[in-house]
XYZ file of C-alpha atoms in Angstrom:
732
model
C -0.076 -0.142 0.199
C 1.523 3.351 -0.948
C 2.791 5.382 2.156
C 1.391 9.027 2.661
C 3.790 11.926 3.812
C 3.061 14.480 6.188
C 4.332 16.624 8.694
C 3.968 16.806 12.662
C 3.426 19.908 13.947
C 6.632 21.109 16.039
C 6.245 24.633 16.049
C 3.055 24.270 18.478
C 4.884 22.195 20.498
C 7.923 24.368 21.009
C 5.116 27.263 22.166
C 3.910 25.555 24.720
C 7.229 24.396 26.182
C 8.539 27.903 26.125
C 4.940 29.372 28.044
C 5.827 26.134 29.978
C 9.102 27.628 31.393
C 8.001 31.195 31.465
C 4.787 30.664 33.800
C 6.814 28.114 35.835
C 9.321 30.598 36.743
C 6.254 32.952 37.519
C 4.061 31.111 39.673
C 7.179 29.665 41.588
C 8.086 32.953 42.317
C 4.952 34.219 43.528
C 4.741 31.136 45.859
C 8.248 31.781 47.327
C 7.294 35.305 47.909
C 4.291 34.034 49.952
C 6.086 31.858 51.811
C 8.801 34.555 53.092
C 5.475 36.702 53.647
C 4.500 34.131 56.608
C 8.006 35.111 58.309
C 8.113 39.068 57.276
C 3.931 39.723 57.111
C 4.575 43.414 56.138
C 7.318 43.178 53.099
C 4.510 44.598 50.707
C 3.338 47.120 53.316
C 0.617 49.243 51.757
C 0.778 47.920 48.392
C -2.996 46.452 47.576
C -2.139 44.563 44.809
C 0.928 42.525 46.487
C -0.974 41.404 49.834
C -0.947 37.871 50.494
C -4.941 37.758 50.182
C -4.304 38.728 46.417
C -1.463 37.267 45.606
C -2.566 33.602 47.282
C -5.099 32.523 43.914
C -2.624 34.264 41.784
C -0.132 31.959 42.825
C -2.621 29.112 42.433
C -4.049 29.916 39.265
C -0.050 30.337 37.877
C 1.156 27.147 38.988
C -2.141 24.976 38.293
C -3.521 26.813 34.459
C -0.123 28.490 33.288
C 2.655 26.353 34.032
C 0.772 22.783 34.520
C -1.855 23.929 31.815
C 0.747 24.710 29.151
C 2.742 21.979 29.975
C -0.158 19.184 29.218
C -0.919 21.107 26.240
C 2.832 20.903 24.689
C 3.240 17.162 25.855
C -0.620 16.343 24.091
C 0.369 18.168 21.191
C 3.339 16.498 21.033
C 2.368 12.960 21.717
C -0.699 13.248 19.943
C 0.065 13.871 16.438
C 2.795 10.343 16.832
C 0.344 8.150 18.375
C -2.151 8.893 15.447
C 0.334 9.204 12.494
C -1.526 12.569 11.863
C -0.321 16.248 11.652
C -3.039 18.167 14.245
C -6.226 18.926 12.163
C -6.524 22.520 12.803
C -3.241 25.164 12.770
C -5.693 27.910 13.415
C -7.727 26.070 16.479
C -4.007 25.055 17.945
C -3.169 28.721 17.533
C -6.196 29.946 18.870
C -5.765 27.205 21.941
C -2.136 28.941 22.737
C -2.624 32.456 22.138
C -5.961 32.491 23.754
C -4.615 30.404 26.815
C -1.976 33.101 26.797
C -4.336 35.448 26.732
C -6.257 34.103 29.602
C -3.538 34.071 31.654
C -2.546 37.484 31.143
C -5.766 38.502 32.075
C -5.561 36.413 35.624
C -2.532 37.896 36.401
C -3.810 41.184 36.092
C -7.499 41.152 37.663
C -6.325 38.926 40.925
C -3.787 41.214 42.102
C -6.623 43.828 41.441
C -8.901 42.109 43.849
C -11.454 40.846 41.068
C -11.832 37.735 42.502
C -14.828 35.160 42.982
C -13.152 33.498 46.142
C -13.984 30.045 44.891
C -10.719 27.838 44.981
C -8.866 27.271 41.286
C -11.745 28.893 40.307
C -11.374 32.604 41.079
C -11.700 34.255 37.932
C -14.358 36.397 36.883
C -17.458 35.441 34.319
C -15.651 37.296 31.414
C -12.472 35.106 31.759
C -14.249 31.707 32.592
C -16.189 32.109 29.028
C -13.387 32.559 27.432
C -11.724 29.385 29.211
C -14.546 27.797 27.914
C -14.031 28.818 24.367
C -10.227 27.932 24.345
C -10.678 24.593 25.974
C -13.826 23.816 23.706
C -11.233 24.758 20.901
C -8.387 22.193 22.525
C -10.859 18.964 22.272
C -12.373 20.128 18.563
C -8.935 20.063 17.622
C -7.974 16.899 19.298
C -11.172 14.898 18.349
C -10.974 16.544 14.751
C -7.237 14.961 14.635
C -8.438 11.851 15.741
C -11.148 10.875 13.116
C -8.390 11.504 10.612
C -5.951 9.189 11.762
C -3.437 6.905 10.256
C -3.315 4.329 12.942
C -6.394 2.103 13.599
C -6.448 1.761 17.527
C -6.253 4.804 19.990
C -3.459 3.985 22.428
C -3.881 4.491 26.340
C -2.805 8.036 26.591
C -5.605 9.537 24.317
C -8.280 7.643 26.724
C -7.245 10.021 29.069
C -6.952 13.408 27.062
C -10.226 12.691 25.882
C -11.654 11.964 29.692
C -9.599 15.084 30.608
C -11.057 17.255 28.344
C -15.006 16.202 28.650
C -14.727 16.312 32.680
C -13.137 19.632 32.540
C -15.553 21.188 30.224
C -18.504 19.959 32.551
C -16.908 20.862 35.878
C -15.808 24.846 34.687
C -19.055 24.957 33.172
C -21.202 24.032 35.939
C -19.231 25.285 38.508
C -18.674 28.775 37.252
C -22.295 29.441 36.466
C -23.096 33.112 38.197
C -24.954 36.003 37.482
C -22.963 39.200 36.534
C -23.548 42.581 38.490
C -21.169 44.191 35.768
C -18.139 43.306 34.146
C -16.025 42.204 36.756
C -18.292 41.003 39.183
C -20.808 38.370 39.639
C -21.976 36.214 42.320
C -22.473 32.197 42.031
C -26.104 30.845 41.293
C -25.236 28.637 44.051
C -25.889 29.436 47.933
C -24.058 28.255 50.726
C -24.052 24.280 51.439
C -25.242 23.736 47.813
C -22.260 25.924 46.554
C -19.593 24.425 49.102
C -20.527 20.975 47.400
C -20.446 22.446 43.598
C -17.302 24.088 44.498
C -15.012 20.932 45.831
C -17.263 18.698 43.002
C -15.108 21.076 40.923
C -11.928 21.676 43.151
C -11.313 18.278 43.986
C -11.849 16.961 40.194
C -9.611 20.049 39.186
C -7.072 18.341 40.474
C -8.126 14.968 39.276
C -8.774 15.764 35.944
C -6.458 18.737 34.567
C -3.675 17.485 37.320
C -3.968 13.932 37.136
C -5.605 12.193 34.226
C -3.438 13.941 31.662
C -0.331 13.720 33.544
C -1.451 9.975 33.513
C -2.057 10.101 29.611
C 1.470 11.558 29.447
C 2.873 9.056 31.644
C 1.808 6.422 29.603
C 3.666 7.891 26.416
C 6.693 9.594 27.579
C 7.927 6.722 30.477
C 8.001 3.945 27.785
C 9.451 6.146 25.295
C 12.307 7.370 27.706
C 12.789 3.758 28.904
C 12.377 2.166 25.515
C 10.506 -0.115 26.732
C 6.646 -1.287 26.449
C 3.885 -0.247 28.974
C 3.953 -2.903 31.619
C 0.241 -4.391 31.489
C -2.087 -3.385 28.887
C -5.132 -4.980 30.939
C -4.562 -2.970 33.838
C -4.262 0.285 31.929
C -7.867 -0.485 30.793
C -9.009 -0.993 34.418
C -7.083 2.066 35.528
C -8.708 4.249 33.175
C -12.445 3.215 33.498
C -12.536 2.768 37.471
C -10.484 6.025 37.782
C -12.596 8.335 35.944
C -15.890 6.769 37.452
C -14.336 6.741 41.136
C -12.902 10.243 41.010
C -15.585 12.150 40.442
C -17.456 11.391 43.270
C -14.871 11.841 45.828
C -15.319 15.799 46.399
C -17.236 15.852 49.596
C -14.139 14.502 51.893
C -13.411 18.295 51.280
C -16.193 18.886 53.567
C -16.102 16.537 56.176
C -17.649 17.965 59.766
C -19.008 20.755 58.138
C -22.454 21.886 57.323
C -23.102 19.412 54.316
C -25.432 16.615 54.785
C -24.090 13.377 56.333
C -25.036 11.364 53.651
C -22.773 13.160 51.148
C -20.338 13.298 53.489
C -20.052 9.610 54.163
C -20.504 9.160 49.979
C -17.093 11.395 49.684
C -15.483 8.955 51.968
C -16.679 5.750 50.553
C -15.281 6.402 47.093
C -12.075 7.865 48.396
C -11.237 5.027 50.064
C -11.882 3.133 47.176
C -10.094 5.568 44.648
C -6.753 4.216 46.340
C -6.703 0.818 43.910
C -6.666 2.585 40.556
C -4.627 5.346 41.729
C -2.233 2.980 42.629
C -2.932 0.680 39.881
C -1.679 3.429 37.686
C 1.366 4.121 39.664
C 2.542 0.243 39.934
C 1.804 0.156 35.704
C 4.426 3.118 35.509
C 6.924 2.012 37.752
C 7.006 -1.542 36.546
C 7.428 0.263 32.700
C 11.256 0.851 34.110
C 11.470 -2.912 34.963
C 14.813 -4.145 33.016
C 15.896 -0.290 32.351
C 16.903 0.605 36.003
C 20.522 0.656 35.168
C 19.671 3.567 32.783
C 17.649 5.483 35.397
C 20.466 5.668 37.537
C 22.456 7.594 34.649
C 19.782 9.558 32.453
C 17.951 12.339 34.330
C 14.991 12.190 32.347
C 14.116 9.114 33.970
C 15.048 10.288 37.308
C 12.640 12.956 36.760
C 9.686 10.568 36.166
C 10.855 8.163 39.059
C 10.054 10.612 41.534
C 7.146 11.945 39.764
C 5.368 9.005 39.614
C 6.578 8.228 43.252
C 5.221 11.470 44.116
C 1.895 10.607 42.576
C 1.703 7.253 44.756
C 2.335 8.984 47.850
C -0.311 11.911 47.315
C -2.960 9.274 46.166
C -2.254 7.408 49.322
C -2.307 10.114 51.439
C -5.546 11.274 49.699
C -7.753 8.344 50.519
C -6.417 8.377 54.063
C -7.299 12.196 54.379
C -11.050 11.243 53.676
C -10.924 8.785 56.992
C -12.905 10.898 59.080
C -11.568 10.469 62.515
C -7.571 11.544 60.241
C -9.480 14.492 58.777
C -10.880 15.662 62.198
C -7.094 16.527 62.590
C -5.663 17.505 59.370
C -8.323 19.806 58.186
C -7.709 23.059 58.095
C -4.141 22.793 59.271
C -0.767 22.530 56.963
C -0.814 19.302 56.863
C -2.783 19.499 53.783
C -0.149 22.479 52.266
C 2.326 19.102 52.520
C -0.200 17.281 50.985
C -0.638 19.530 48.087
C 2.720 20.287 47.482
C 3.846 16.703 47.075
C 1.411 16.400 44.286
C 2.243 19.545 42.793
C 5.910 19.495 43.162
C 6.626 16.225 42.561
C 4.033 14.722 40.668
C 3.246 17.724 38.141
C 6.371 19.711 38.367
C 8.918 16.611 37.920
C 7.152 14.711 35.361
C 6.963 18.358 33.501
C 10.459 18.602 33.698
C 11.118 15.261 32.594
C 8.926 15.790 29.890
C 10.889 19.029 28.657
C 14.222 17.093 29.088
C 12.931 14.494 26.736
C 11.138 16.672 24.121
C 13.459 19.740 23.401
C 16.635 17.664 22.248
C 14.240 16.191 19.558
C 12.624 19.001 18.856
C 15.936 20.850 17.786
C 17.609 17.841 16.653
C 20.321 18.092 19.078
C 21.848 16.698 22.427
C 21.222 18.001 25.719
C 23.596 20.642 26.565
C 24.740 19.280 29.820
C 23.634 16.086 31.727
C 25.515 17.510 34.969
C 23.508 20.444 34.776
C 20.360 18.165 34.540
C 21.161 15.936 37.408
C 21.853 18.745 39.513
C 18.331 20.314 38.933
C 17.193 17.005 39.939
C 18.825 16.710 43.045
C 18.573 20.339 44.660
C 14.968 20.100 43.319
C 14.405 16.690 45.331
C 16.015 18.215 48.295
C 14.014 21.459 47.914
C 10.360 19.433 47.712
C 11.711 17.124 50.742
C 12.697 20.673 52.839
C 9.300 22.320 52.126
C 6.934 19.339 52.766
C 8.413 17.322 55.780
C 8.246 20.659 57.768
C 4.703 21.195 56.737
C 3.719 18.047 57.831
C 5.296 18.436 61.284
C 3.691 22.178 61.523
C 0.067 20.378 60.772
C 0.514 18.129 63.606
C 1.473 20.810 66.072
C -1.122 22.695 64.617
C -3.850 20.298 65.091
C -2.583 18.928 68.686
C -2.353 22.478 70.031
C -5.982 23.385 69.121
C -7.601 20.482 70.505
C -5.526 20.137 73.942
C -7.100 20.963 77.203
C -6.312 21.361 80.601
C -7.204 19.287 83.518
C -9.934 22.258 84.461
C -11.728 21.983 81.185
C -10.416 24.999 79.620
C -8.203 25.061 76.132
C -4.414 24.344 76.812
C -3.903 27.059 74.241
C -7.011 29.200 74.246
C -5.007 32.689 72.181
C -4.926 30.848 68.596
C -1.341 33.187 68.064
C 0.547 30.549 70.399
C 0.249 27.948 67.759
C 1.345 30.426 65.355
C 4.774 31.362 67.208
C 5.157 27.559 67.455
C 5.544 27.020 63.839
C 7.247 29.857 62.537
C 10.612 27.633 62.326
C 8.735 25.013 59.821
C 7.924 28.324 57.730
C 11.606 28.888 57.615
C 12.181 25.872 56.691
C 9.683 25.616 53.838
C 10.695 28.828 52.536
C 14.238 27.416 52.439
C 12.733 24.435 50.451
C 10.909 26.796 47.924
C 14.484 28.449 47.282
C 15.690 25.369 46.463
C 12.878 23.789 44.113
C 13.197 27.352 42.061
C 16.828 27.348 41.727
C 16.416 24.061 39.767
C 14.035 25.199 37.532
C 16.535 28.549 36.830
C 18.795 25.845 36.146
C 17.210 23.662 33.640
C 15.872 27.313 31.257
C 19.862 27.682 31.105
C 20.188 24.476 30.202
C 17.617 24.488 27.874
C 18.602 27.780 26.406
C 22.084 26.216 25.471
C 20.164 23.319 24.252
C 18.141 24.799 21.884
C 21.177 27.311 20.888
C 23.155 24.023 19.986
C 20.464 22.927 17.770
C 19.027 23.777 14.512
C 15.922 25.481 13.610
C 13.671 22.891 12.313
C 10.045 23.351 12.285
C 8.280 20.386 11.405
C 9.294 16.794 11.525
C 8.586 14.773 8.146
C 6.335 11.897 8.762
C 5.041 8.991 6.613
C 2.239 5.980 7.380
C 0.096 4.151 5.585
C -3.292 5.825 5.123
C -6.458 4.379 7.521
C -8.722 1.848 5.678
C -12.181 2.031 6.426
C -13.405 1.263 9.972
C -15.563 -1.609 10.162
C -18.521 -0.176 12.905
C -18.913 -4.046 14.357
C -16.989 -6.117 16.679
C -14.892 -8.370 14.165
C -14.659 -12.179 15.236
C -12.471 -12.974 18.160
C -12.018 -8.982 18.588
C -12.222 -8.178 22.602
C -15.043 -5.357 23.470
C -12.315 -2.696 24.399
C -10.161 -3.463 21.754
C -13.406 -2.623 19.548
C -13.687 0.598 21.770
C -10.278 1.868 21.205
C -10.900 2.491 17.075
C -14.533 4.152 18.509
C -13.375 7.443 19.474
C -16.812 9.144 19.682
C -18.512 6.148 21.398
C -15.626 6.072 23.875
C -15.734 9.435 24.310
C -19.313 9.156 25.569
C -18.827 6.353 27.355
C -15.994 8.708 29.384
C -18.837 11.394 29.850
C -21.694 8.881 31.024
C -18.899 7.265 33.704
C -18.306 10.898 35.174
C -21.945 12.312 34.985
C -23.657 9.241 37.589
C -21.442 10.668 40.827
C -21.709 14.336 39.789
C -25.729 13.749 39.316
C -26.188 11.431 42.507
C -24.559 13.787 44.737
C -25.107 17.155 43.712
C -29.222 16.882 42.372
C -30.635 16.090 45.765
C -28.612 18.513 47.514
C -29.770 21.675 44.690
C -33.391 19.999 44.606
C -34.291 18.275 48.015
C -35.118 21.340 50.342
C -35.046 19.136 53.523
C -30.925 18.466 52.891
C -30.884 22.304 53.973
C -33.239 23.178 56.771
C -33.683 26.812 57.077
C -33.459 28.994 59.827
C -36.023 31.833 60.272
C -33.974 34.387 62.686
C -31.482 34.151 59.493
C -31.938 37.063 57.004
C -30.415 38.526 54.310
C -27.052 40.908 54.695
C -27.735 44.713 54.815
C -26.844 46.686 51.952
C -23.558 47.723 53.854
C -22.597 44.032 54.971
C -23.181 43.188 51.668
C -20.566 45.695 50.464
C -18.234 44.402 53.358
C -18.765 40.875 52.498
C -17.739 41.482 48.500
C -14.483 43.731 50.327
C -13.527 40.329 52.347
C -13.879 38.352 49.114
C -11.653 41.050 47.354
C -9.118 40.797 49.836
C -8.667 37.235 50.030
C -9.186 36.730 53.121
C -11.111 33.289 53.168
C -7.352 31.956 52.092
C -6.574 31.805 55.595
C -9.861 31.840 57.667
C -12.501 29.993 57.766
C -15.835 30.307 58.343
C -17.130 26.823 59.633
C -17.129 25.882 62.886
C -16.983 22.233 63.226
C -19.346 20.031 65.866
C -15.779 19.088 68.236
C -15.412 20.170 72.055
C -12.245 21.831 70.703
C -13.895 24.107 68.054
C -17.013 24.762 70.055
C -14.785 26.130 73.059
C -12.837 28.013 70.777
C -14.980 29.707 68.681
C -18.858 29.138 69.940
C -21.544 26.919 68.924
C -20.962 24.591 65.663
C -22.194 26.253 62.160
C -25.836 24.985 60.996
C -26.463 24.523 57.414
C -29.250 27.336 57.459
C -26.841 29.776 58.335
C -25.774 29.726 54.828
C -28.619 30.103 52.792
C -27.928 33.853 51.645
C -24.548 33.366 50.976
C -23.742 33.740 47.542
C -20.626 32.222 47.158
C -20.146 30.290 50.880
C -17.078 31.525 52.226
C -16.147 28.199 54.655
C -12.775 28.358 53.725
C -9.962 25.629 53.607
C -6.871 26.639 55.763
C -6.787 28.077 59.301
C -3.684 30.728 59.389
C -5.842 32.709 61.116
C -8.801 31.681 63.919
C -12.311 30.841 62.163
C -14.199 34.045 61.819
C -17.960 32.336 62.044
C -18.968 33.705 65.192
C -17.207 36.742 65.001
C -19.668 39.238 65.289
C -19.856 41.477 68.241
C -16.686 39.809 70.032
C -14.822 42.924 69.380
C -15.270 46.471 69.698
C -15.757 48.787 66.215
C -12.350 50.189 67.652
C -10.859 47.035 67.721
C -11.528 45.655 64.108
C -10.033 48.802 62.709
C -6.690 49.085 64.421
C -6.336 45.258 63.858
C -7.038 45.904 59.910
C -4.560 49.096 59.916
C -2.030 47.301 62.213
C -2.654 43.886 63.613
C 0.497 43.466 65.373
C -1.094 46.049 67.719
C -4.375 44.064 68.783
C -2.702 40.594 68.176
C 1.709 40.780 69.205
C 2.978 37.861 67.181
C 0.041 38.141 64.441
C 1.316 37.297 60.780
C -1.771 38.851 59.030
C -0.537 41.489 56.758
C -1.700 45.195 57.037
C -4.633 46.430 54.985
C -3.931 50.437 55.345
C -5.714 50.979 52.066
C -9.081 49.679 53.618
C -8.982 52.285 55.781
C -8.256 55.288 53.906
C -10.414 54.293 50.536
C -13.865 55.268 50.008
C -16.485 52.579 49.140
C -17.740 52.741 46.089
C -21.596 52.371 46.598
C -22.182 53.051 42.776
C -23.295 48.954 42.407
C -25.116 48.410 45.438
C -28.534 48.400 44.442
C -27.503 46.060 41.351
C -26.155 43.775 43.423
C -29.331 43.387 45.486
C -31.158 42.948 42.238
C -28.909 40.217 41.050
C -29.535 38.557 44.736
C -33.207 38.633 44.532
C -32.970 37.082 41.089
C -30.982 34.232 42.962
C -33.465 34.033 45.817
C -32.475 36.472 48.299
C -35.476 37.993 49.482
C -34.749 42.028 49.328
C -37.964 43.930 49.020
C -37.681 46.878 46.391
C -38.219 49.230 49.486
C -34.900 47.840 50.580
C -33.448 48.173 47.688
C -34.805 51.796 46.803
C -33.489 52.755 50.527
C -29.993 50.995 50.240
C -28.024 54.209 49.982
C -29.677 55.625 52.753
C -29.801 52.472 54.740
C -25.752 52.511 53.972
C -25.437 55.792 55.275
C -27.292 55.348 59.073
C -25.585 52.328 59.265
C -21.970 53.668 58.652
C -22.367 56.626 60.544
C -23.517 54.621 63.829
C -20.198 52.515 63.341
C -18.481 55.731 62.720
C -20.414 57.111 66.035
C -18.852 53.877 68.236
C -15.475 54.477 66.334
C -15.407 58.055 67.977
C -15.578 56.467 71.347
C -12.127 55.381 71.226
C -9.987 58.398 72.552
C -7.194 58.019 70.464
C -9.144 57.501 66.800
C -11.025 60.637 68.163
C -8.004 62.508 67.964
C -6.438 61.147 65.146
C -9.400 61.731 62.807
C -9.769 65.186 64.154
C -6.098 66.251 63.100
C -6.624 64.105 59.729
C -9.991 66.245 58.992
C -8.072 69.450 60.067
C -4.977 68.717 58.235
C -7.022 68.008 54.908
C -8.912 71.488 55.188
C -5.786 73.214 55.899
C -4.217 72.026 52.372
C -7.284 71.926 50.317
C -7.795 68.471 50.356
C -10.623 65.535 49.844
C -11.446 64.508 53.262
C -13.613 61.012 53.121
C -15.912 60.702 56.203
C -15.158 57.382 58.365
C -18.718 56.389 57.496
C -17.926 56.536 53.433
C -14.717 54.330 54.075
C -14.177 50.837 52.833
C -13.135 49.729 56.987
C -16.782 50.669 57.717
C -18.770 48.413 55.167
C -16.015 45.323 56.143
C -16.499 46.265 59.996
C -20.326 45.999 59.139
C -19.995 42.384 57.763
C -17.820 41.073 60.427
C -19.602 42.235 63.620
C -22.456 40.128 61.680
C -20.636 37.160 61.453
C -22.762 34.688 63.183
C -25.405 36.436 65.042
C -28.526 35.359 63.335
C -29.028 33.046 65.356
C -29.376 32.192 69.551
C -28.381 28.412 70.174
C -31.658 27.324 72.367
C -34.172 29.024 69.751
C -32.108 26.860 66.617
C -31.962 23.572 68.285
C -35.882 23.754 69.326
C -36.399 24.497 65.265
C -34.368 21.976 63.978
C -35.778 19.384 66.067
C -39.545 20.408 65.456
C -38.667 19.574 61.993
């Protein structure tokens, strides 16, 4: 049969590799800055767009979507063409994928530091950017499926199953979690509220880890590890079991992020059960990857690419053992909200995603430029300093997590908390934060060494844009199974059916968990005393979201003796019915805030935001001076309330019409409370006089952002009286 000649598109692969290296350094650098902010909280004092709360989502988005995202595209575009014996179907879609993705990353890098955030973890970007993500992702998927349909290889290799599963699942997760009603071009509210929003978010959040940080990399593992080792995949049958069991089970596990919260118990238990089951397919994949290297261990000792792959797959195994363990309620009761989770996440991020990306780039670049790696010694140096960096980062965080959990839960013989002051815990783990910063520094040094190595490798190579290849054209594929053909072998040559079956597999878990929570009202019992936020409190809540306070403070008191003693009555599902979005948080760098209302004076809150160490000696919270001095923008308040009405929040037309007057009255009351502090009254009068004498505008305190934030913080947890709520819930 006549051979067909064609060219692989290497140009698009190179673009994504360059983007991976560039955004990797950006994401790592922001992460390192954040690590040092735990040690020097006011290192960016007074600069709003460099505050911790705004930079944290920038770091997570840069690492996940910029660094890892570009690495996925680079690996998929390289491997897919070679597995299918076909060039990418559309140069236009390939370039739309690349430039659209870079534009999204730049938009994120601008909007997140400016405070435009939905606050939903790994999904903080506002609605116009969410739409752009959907468009670019669909362009990637269409190009991939179109190329599959033009393939010259009859059967789809296991890597492609994972690519297809990734495409459909990420699309479903992103669209449903991002549903929101816009207020303006950069402000929207989630269509879900409270418990429902929490469930949908962690259905997305856990599976963003599963289907963006895991399944595409497993596909890349099935391609690049055999290529680098020059060995076949250990077990074809195991890869089949690995794929189908993983995508079916993974989608159910999200609720394990919400154990002991106000989420219905049945949903929590489902999440636990499927999380435990997840251990089997995860370790099946790890075993398949490592055993592919059997007979190639001598090469592992000398080849830095295989060293990176071995540590990456081992990191995947460690993270996927720890995940199911953390879903056990007795373990979760200790680890949740602590730095243990930070260690767990970074084992996966630094080892699995980071090291696999490094190994993949070390393997691809010399081949793309028809040359040899510039320096194997530098690659080995990168491997060892990176490995030590991961160890130096994660081990201290595990220790910090254990220390936090044990101190939070200890009691004196008389029944009082042994460490009643939350800051005692913070002081105890500062040495661990120093070690984390050192480990992160080592990891980023390795990344810089890699960039130098890659630059020199590229300079020594030839600028070959595309690779010439040839293959036999694919004859018409039979629609039916041939005699003796295994069912899955038949499915491997039917990409549309395979994609449909994968979609069904991932939809089952989502439907079973989410639909009852959204539609069955008894799952979220209401509490009559819980009322919507006042206009000023609503604005204050948006400031809380803008500044990323949810990154360090939870708003969920769990039903443990230690938490009830420390924070107050445990949280009830009905308290969050008007919260669009929910703000339960996932980390306690600072104390829980759900019962904060009326605990401190208005003056305390002002001083705490202006200079946290003045009210809380030893605090590592940065100052938020701009909130104290800046004017509150009230221009969208009524529009916000109307959107909330559409979402089911019972504001009346009269309340919306009188919103400005209501804010003025509540703000004036807080300003009056602040004047009871002699120091505040003296400084306020002095500032006002100075402004008048120098012809400067003076913003009345009642019109400043801090007053709105104080109004919101003083409202937290004050809607219920415990005895009344218990009586009401028991009657239901």
